[in-house]
C-alpha cells in the first residue's frame, strides 16, 4: 500500500499551488549542533522546494502564512546594571564591537530588538540603590533628591551606544523595589509599599520615564514590580494583586495620562504558575483601563497559562520578560540547545507572547556582579565578559535562532504543532487511481514555530528534542523541502513568501 501526505491540519487545503513552483526561491538554513561544531552556521548549500507532498514516510510541518496570530515586538535580554558595569570596563573599541554584534541587523549579528532595563538596582548589580535613597528615618515626599546618578555611570552611556546601532530598539523597564523609605519594613529586601506612598511612588515612575527621555532613552513600557510574589531577592518587594490594581488604577495610570506619557503599563511580571494574579488585577475596572500588557516568567508553571490568560483577556498583550539559561561556554556547552530553544522560542510564542526576553545580557566569569543575600550566583547570561574578551553562551545561540532573522513587526503564522492532527492519503488497494484518507490524532512533528517578517520572509524554527536524528519535512503551498536534523540540534529555515 502506497501513501502520500495530504495535510497536517484539517483547516488547511492543498489548493492549486503547483504552478507556482517556478516562483520559489531556495531555502536558507542555519544550524546549531549539540557538539558545537555548528554555531548558528549556514548550512551546506541551499535547500530546494520540490513539487508534491513527498513520499508519505513522515508527516510534514505544514506552514500557512494565511493564518496569522500575534505581531512580535522582538527578542532580547535584560541589560542589568551589572551587565552595563562590565561593558563600561571594556575598552571603547571592544565595547563597540560587542554592541554591534548584539544589536546590529547586519548579517552575522544578533539583531536584538527588545531589551529590559531595571528601575534602580536588580539582584544583578554590585550594590543596591534606588533613585531616591534617603538616610534612615528620613523621607522625600517631593522627590527632591531624585537622581539617575548611578545609571549615568553605566546603564545610560551603554544604552546611548546601543541606540546608535539600533535606534528602533523597544525598551521595557522593571523595578525590583521601591526606595526603602517608602516600604513597610524600611528594607530593600522584602516588605511592601506603604499605602500612603502609592502616590509618591507613581510620581517616582513618572520621574524615571521623563529623566530617561531627557537622556534620549524612550521607555516604551514599564512593569509595576519584578516578581511581586518573591521576597527572597535583594532587592525585592511583595505586592498582593488587589494592591497592584489600586496602585495602577488610582495612581500610576492617572499620573502617566496627566503627564501625556505614552509608556505602557504592564502588570504581574512573574511565573506561569499564577495566572490568577494578573486576572485578579484586571478584574479591577479602574486598573484595567490603564493596563496594556501582562508579563510572565517561566521558572514555575506551564507556558500554557499565557494562553489561558489570553483567552480570558485577549485585548491585553502577553509578554515574556525573564528566564535565565545558566549554561555557559561555547563548543560542547551547546548540548542543551534543543531543549532551551523549544522552551523559549517555540513554547513562549506559541502561547501568545509578543516577545522573548532572557536573563541577562552579560556577567563576568564568576557570574557577577550580583548583590549579596539574594543575588543570583549562577546567572551567566548571553555573554561572559572578561576584560575586553567575551564568550558566547547557550543563551546567546538560543535567542539568535530567532532574533537574527525575525525583526520587530513580524507575525507568528500557522505551522503544524506536535499535537495537531495529521491526514495521510493511501492508494486504494483494489483501485490504485483512488485515494483513501486516514486521520492521525497527532502529527508528531518536531517542536517548531513559524513567522512572517515585514520583508516577506517566512522563518521556521525547528528543534530536535528527540534522542535520534529525524528527517524534517516542510510543506508549503503544495511543495516540500526536507533536511535531516540530528538529535539535539536546532535549525532556522528561511524562504521568500
mmCIF file of C-alpha atoms in Angstrom, residues 97-304:
data_model
loop_
_atom_site.group_PDB
_atom_site.id
_atom_site.type_symbol
_atom_site.label_atom_id
_atom_site.label_comp_id
_atom_site.label_asym_id
_atom_site.label_seq_id
_atom_site.Cartn_x
_atom_site.Cartn_y
_atom_site.Cartn_z
ATOM 1 C CA UNK A 97 32.353 45.598 18.671
ATOM 2 C CA UNK A 98 30.235 43.728 21.210
ATOM 3 C CA UNK A 99 27.329 46.161 20.887
ATOM 4 C CA UNK A 100 27.436 45.926 17.095
ATOM 5 C CA UNK A 101 27.400 42.131 17.220
ATOM 6 C CA UNK A 102 24.480 42.057 19.637
ATOM 7 C CA UNK A 103 22.260 44.845 18.346
ATOM 8 C CA UNK A 104 23.008 45.358 14.659
ATOM 9 C CA UNK A 105 20.790 43.873 11.974
ATOM 10 C CA UNK A 106 23.820 43.238 9.760
ATOM 11 C CA UNK A 107 24.373 39.671 8.626
ATOM 12 C CA UNK A 108 26.116 37.638 11.305
ATOM 13 C CA UNK A 109 24.803 39.840 14.143
ATOM 14 C CA UNK A 110 22.116 39.021 16.713
ATOM 15 C CA UNK A 111 19.729 41.826 15.799
ATOM 16 C CA UNK A 112 18.375 42.252 19.342
ATOM 17 C CA UNK A 113 15.156 44.268 19.075
ATOM 18 C CA UNK A 114 13.772 44.303 22.640
ATOM 19 C CA UNK A 115 15.612 45.000 25.878
ATOM 20 C CA UNK A 116 14.711 45.120 29.561
ATOM 21 C CA UNK A 117 16.164 47.702 31.919
ATOM 22 C CA UNK A 118 15.928 47.743 35.697
ATOM 23 C CA UNK A 119 14.370 50.704 37.512
ATOM 24 C CA UNK A 120 17.088 51.123 40.118
ATOM 25 C CA UNK A 121 19.116 48.094 41.129
ATOM 26 C CA UNK A 122 18.299 44.447 40.484
ATOM 27 C CA UNK A 123 19.950 41.454 42.115
ATOM 28 C CA UNK A 124 22.493 41.585 39.254
ATOM 29 C CA UNK A 125 24.080 44.822 40.479
ATOM 30 C CA UNK A 126 27.216 45.322 42.544
ATOM 31 C CA UNK A 127 25.152 47.005 45.233
ATOM 32 C CA UNK A 128 21.578 48.060 45.919
ATOM 33 C CA UNK A 129 20.373 51.575 45.123
ATOM 34 C CA UNK A 130 17.238 53.454 44.135
ATOM 35 C CA UNK A 131 16.904 56.876 42.530
ATOM 36 C CA UNK A 132 15.848 58.459 45.808
ATOM 37 C CA UNK A 133 17.730 56.894 48.696
ATOM 38 C CA UNK A 134 17.466 58.686 51.999
ATOM 39 C CA UNK A 135 19.242 58.344 55.363
ATOM 40 C CA UNK A 136 17.429 56.088 57.812
ATOM 41 C CA UNK A 137 14.426 57.843 59.306
ATOM 42 C CA UNK A 138 14.196 60.486 56.560
ATOM 43 C CA UNK A 139 11.670 60.723 53.712
ATOM 44 C CA UNK A 140 11.396 62.683 50.462
ATOM 45 C CA UNK A 141 7.752 63.196 49.539
ATOM 46 C CA UNK A 142 8.559 65.831 46.894
ATOM 47 C CA UNK A 143 11.269 63.622 45.322
ATOM 48 C CA UNK A 144 13.692 66.496 45.690
ATOM 49 C CA UNK A 145 16.614 64.066 45.904
ATOM 50 C CA UNK A 146 15.586 62.009 42.854
ATOM 51 C CA UNK A 147 18.589 61.321 40.612
ATOM 52 C CA UNK A 148 19.652 58.904 37.875
ATOM 53 C CA UNK A 149 23.251 59.397 39.022
ATOM 54 C CA UNK A 150 24.145 55.707 39.266
ATOM 55 C CA UNK A 151 22.601 54.836 35.890
ATOM 56 C CA UNK A 152 24.529 57.742 34.379
ATOM 57 C CA UNK A 153 27.707 55.857 35.242
ATOM 58 C CA UNK A 154 26.894 52.719 33.246
ATOM 59 C CA UNK A 155 23.356 51.965 32.000
ATOM 60 C CA UNK A 156 22.731 55.306 30.300
ATOM 61 C CA UNK A 157 26.051 55.551 28.398
ATOM 62 C CA UNK A 158 25.755 51.914 27.270
ATOM 63 C CA UNK A 159 22.173 52.495 26.137
ATOM 64 C CA UNK A 160 23.206 55.563 24.158
ATOM 65 C CA UNK A 161 25.772 53.482 22.286
ATOM 66 C CA UNK A 162 23.216 50.727 21.712
ATOM 67 C CA UNK A 163 20.627 53.162 20.345
ATOM 68 C CA UNK A 164 23.146 54.471 17.824
ATOM 69 C CA UNK A 165 23.311 50.946 16.415
ATOM 70 C CA UNK A 166 19.582 50.189 16.757
ATOM 71 C CA UNK A 167 17.531 53.388 17.213
ATOM 72 C CA UNK A 168 14.283 51.410 16.920
ATOM 73 C CA UNK A 169 15.033 49.247 19.954
ATOM 74 C CA UNK A 170 11.985 48.655 22.178
ATOM 75 C CA UNK A 171 12.667 49.155 25.898
ATOM 76 C CA UNK A 172 10.731 47.785 28.856
ATOM 77 C CA UNK A 173 11.808 48.627 32.413
ATOM 78 C CA UNK A 174 11.101 46.884 35.735
ATOM 79 C CA UNK A 175 11.720 47.808 39.386
ATOM 80 C CA UNK A 176 12.904 45.284 41.961
ATOM 81 C CA UNK A 177 11.875 47.502 44.870
ATOM 82 C CA UNK A 178 10.636 50.941 45.797
ATOM 83 C CA UNK A 179 13.079 53.118 47.777
ATOM 84 C CA UNK A 180 13.416 51.665 51.274
ATOM 85 C CA UNK A 181 11.815 54.703 52.954
ATOM 86 C CA UNK A 182 8.572 54.018 51.048
ATOM 87 C CA UNK A 183 8.301 50.441 52.376
ATOM 88 C CA UNK A 184 6.671 48.883 55.400
ATOM 89 C CA UNK A 185 9.969 47.359 56.565
ATOM 90 C CA UNK A 186 12.371 50.142 55.614
ATOM 91 C CA UNK A 187 14.457 47.391 53.998
ATOM 92 C CA UNK A 188 15.418 46.864 50.357
ATOM 93 C CA UNK A 189 14.672 43.125 50.684
ATOM 94 C CA UNK A 190 11.041 42.077 51.019
ATOM 95 C CA UNK A 191 8.378 44.213 52.632
ATOM 96 C CA UNK A 192 5.570 46.079 50.886
ATOM 97 C CA UNK A 193 4.861 49.575 49.617
ATOM 98 C CA UNK A 194 3.254 51.681 52.340
ATOM 99 C CA UNK A 195 -0.310 52.684 51.392
ATOM 100 C CA UNK A 196 0.485 56.371 51.977
ATOM 101 C CA UNK A 197 3.336 56.084 49.459
ATOM 102 C CA UNK A 198 1.246 54.977 46.476
ATOM 103 C CA UNK A 199 1.072 58.474 45.023
ATOM 104 C CA UNK A 200 4.723 59.369 45.575
ATOM 105 C CA UNK A 201 5.782 56.047 44.055
ATOM 106 C CA UNK A 202 3.639 56.764 40.979
ATOM 107 C CA UNK A 203 5.429 60.101 40.673
ATOM 108 C CA UNK A 204 8.729 58.226 41.068
ATOM 109 C CA UNK A 205 7.888 56.154 37.953
ATOM 110 C CA UNK A 206 6.973 59.322 36.064
ATOM 111 C CA UNK A 207 10.268 60.960 37.012
ATOM 112 C CA UNK A 208 12.204 57.910 35.855
ATOM 113 C CA UNK A 209 10.477 57.893 32.470
ATOM 114 C CA UNK A 210 10.919 61.637 31.989
ATOM 115 C CA UNK A 211 14.547 61.714 33.137
ATOM 116 C CA UNK A 212 15.441 58.812 30.838
ATOM 117 C CA UNK A 213 13.715 60.638 27.973
ATOM 118 C CA UNK A 214 15.992 63.636 28.623
ATOM 119 C CA UNK A 215 18.904 61.255 28.025
ATOM 120 C CA UNK A 216 17.386 60.185 24.705
ATOM 121 C CA UNK A 217 16.098 56.850 26.052
ATOM 122 C CA UNK A 218 12.391 56.285 25.463
ATOM 123 C CA UNK A 219 10.860 53.772 27.863
ATOM 124 C CA UNK A 220 8.150 52.103 25.810
ATOM 125 C CA UNK A 221 6.713 50.068 28.709
ATOM 126 C CA UNK A 222 7.134 49.545 32.436
ATOM 127 C CA UNK A 223 6.200 46.637 34.628
ATOM 128 C CA UNK A 224 4.940 47.533 38.087
ATOM 129 C CA UNK A 225 7.126 45.130 40.034
ATOM 130 C CA UNK A 226 9.521 42.341 39.185
ATOM 131 C CA UNK A 227 8.284 39.109 40.778
ATOM 132 C CA UNK A 228 5.748 40.582 43.221
ATOM 133 C CA UNK A 229 5.366 37.160 44.891
ATOM 134 C CA UNK A 230 9.091 36.744 45.590
ATOM 135 C CA UNK A 231 10.584 38.421 48.668
ATOM 136 C CA UNK A 232 13.861 36.475 48.626
ATOM 137 C CA UNK A 233 15.870 38.589 46.198
ATOM 138 C CA UNK A 234 17.955 41.574 47.222
ATOM 139 C CA UNK A 235 16.270 43.891 46.349
ATOM 140 C CA UNK A 236 12.623 42.726 46.232
ATOM 141 C CA UNK A 237 9.116 43.813 47.213
ATOM 142 C CA UNK A 238 5.894 41.875 47.768
ATOM 143 C CA UNK A 239 2.529 43.023 46.388
ATOM 144 C CA UNK A 240 -0.923 41.460 46.537
ATOM 145 C CA UNK A 241 -2.877 41.718 43.249
ATOM 146 C CA UNK A 242 -5.607 43.919 44.717
ATOM 147 C CA UNK A 243 -2.923 46.350 45.897
ATOM 148 C CA UNK A 244 -1.305 46.418 42.473
ATOM 149 C CA UNK A 245 -4.736 47.074 40.971
ATOM 150 C CA UNK A 246 -5.293 50.021 43.305
ATOM 151 C CA UNK A 247 -1.845 51.433 42.539
ATOM 152 C CA UNK A 248 -2.384 51.257 38.770
ATOM 153 C CA UNK A 249 -5.995 52.417 38.728
ATOM 154 C CA UNK A 250 -5.832 55.285 41.202
ATOM 155 C CA UNK A 251 -2.240 56.463 40.986
ATOM 156 C CA UNK A 252 0.138 55.340 38.227
ATOM 157 C CA UNK A 253 -2.341 55.230 35.341
ATOM 158 C CA UNK A 254 -3.764 58.689 36.035
ATOM 159 C CA UNK A 255 -0.276 60.147 36.594
ATOM 160 C CA UNK A 256 1.046 58.865 33.258
ATOM 161 C CA UNK A 257 -2.047 60.143 31.472
ATOM 162 C CA UNK A 258 -1.828 63.512 33.209
ATOM 163 C CA UNK A 259 1.773 63.907 32.001
ATOM 164 C CA UNK A 260 0.894 62.853 28.450
ATOM 165 C CA UNK A 261 3.308 59.903 28.532
ATOM 166 C CA UNK A 262 2.800 57.028 26.094
ATOM 167 C CA UNK A 263 4.714 54.479 28.193
ATOM 168 C CA UNK A 264 2.604 51.341 28.512
ATOM 169 C CA UNK A 265 1.748 49.722 31.832
ATOM 170 C CA UNK A 266 2.469 46.003 32.194
ATOM 171 C CA UNK A 267 1.375 44.024 35.249
ATOM 172 C CA UNK A 268 2.384 40.803 37.026
ATOM 173 C CA UNK A 269 5.957 40.100 35.745
ATOM 174 C CA UNK A 270 6.141 36.711 37.455
ATOM 175 C CA UNK A 271 5.783 32.975 36.905
ATOM 176 C CA UNK A 272 3.347 30.992 34.804
ATOM 177 C CA UNK A 273 2.020 29.127 37.849
ATOM 178 C CA UNK A 274 -0.091 32.117 38.925
ATOM 179 C CA UNK A 275 -2.375 33.219 36.069
ATOM 180 C CA UNK A 276 -4.913 34.181 38.731
ATOM 181 C CA UNK A 277 -2.756 37.154 39.761
ATOM 182 C CA UNK A 278 -2.993 39.243 36.546
ATOM 183 C CA UNK A 279 -6.623 38.260 36.021
ATOM 184 C CA UNK A 280 -7.359 39.470 39.541
ATOM 185 C CA UNK A 281 -5.687 42.816 38.812
ATOM 186 C CA UNK A 282 -7.725 43.147 35.606
ATOM 187 C CA UNK A 283 -10.941 42.458 37.486
ATOM 188 C CA UNK A 284 -10.450 45.955 38.907
ATOM 189 C CA UNK A 285 -12.021 48.050 36.143
ATOM 190 C CA UNK A 286 -10.222 51.132 37.359
ATOM 191 C CA UNK A 287 -6.879 49.414 36.792
ATOM 192 C CA UNK A 288 -7.870 47.551 33.627
ATOM 193 C CA UNK A 289 -8.401 50.765 31.657
ATOM 194 C CA UNK A 290 -4.692 51.544 32.027
ATOM 195 C CA UNK A 291 -3.164 48.087 31.581
ATOM 196 C CA UNK A 292 -1.653 47.264 28.192
ATOM 197 C CA UNK A 293 0.168 44.009 28.954
ATOM 198 C CA UNK A 294 0.803 41.076 31.255
ATOM 199 C CA UNK A 295 4.377 39.837 31.696
ATOM 200 C CA UNK A 296 5.382 36.278 32.545
ATOM 201 C CA UNK A 297 8.496 34.367 33.646
ATOM 202 C CA UNK A 298 8.945 30.616 33.354
ATOM 203 C CA UNK A 299 10.677 29.406 36.492
ATOM 204 C CA UNK A 300 7.466 27.690 37.586
ATOM 205 C CA UNK A 301 4.272 26.619 35.867
ATOM 206 C CA UNK A 302 3.487 25.958 32.213
ATOM 207 C CA UNK A 303 3.565 28.447 29.315
ATOM 208 C CA UNK A 304 0.009 27.321 28.575
#
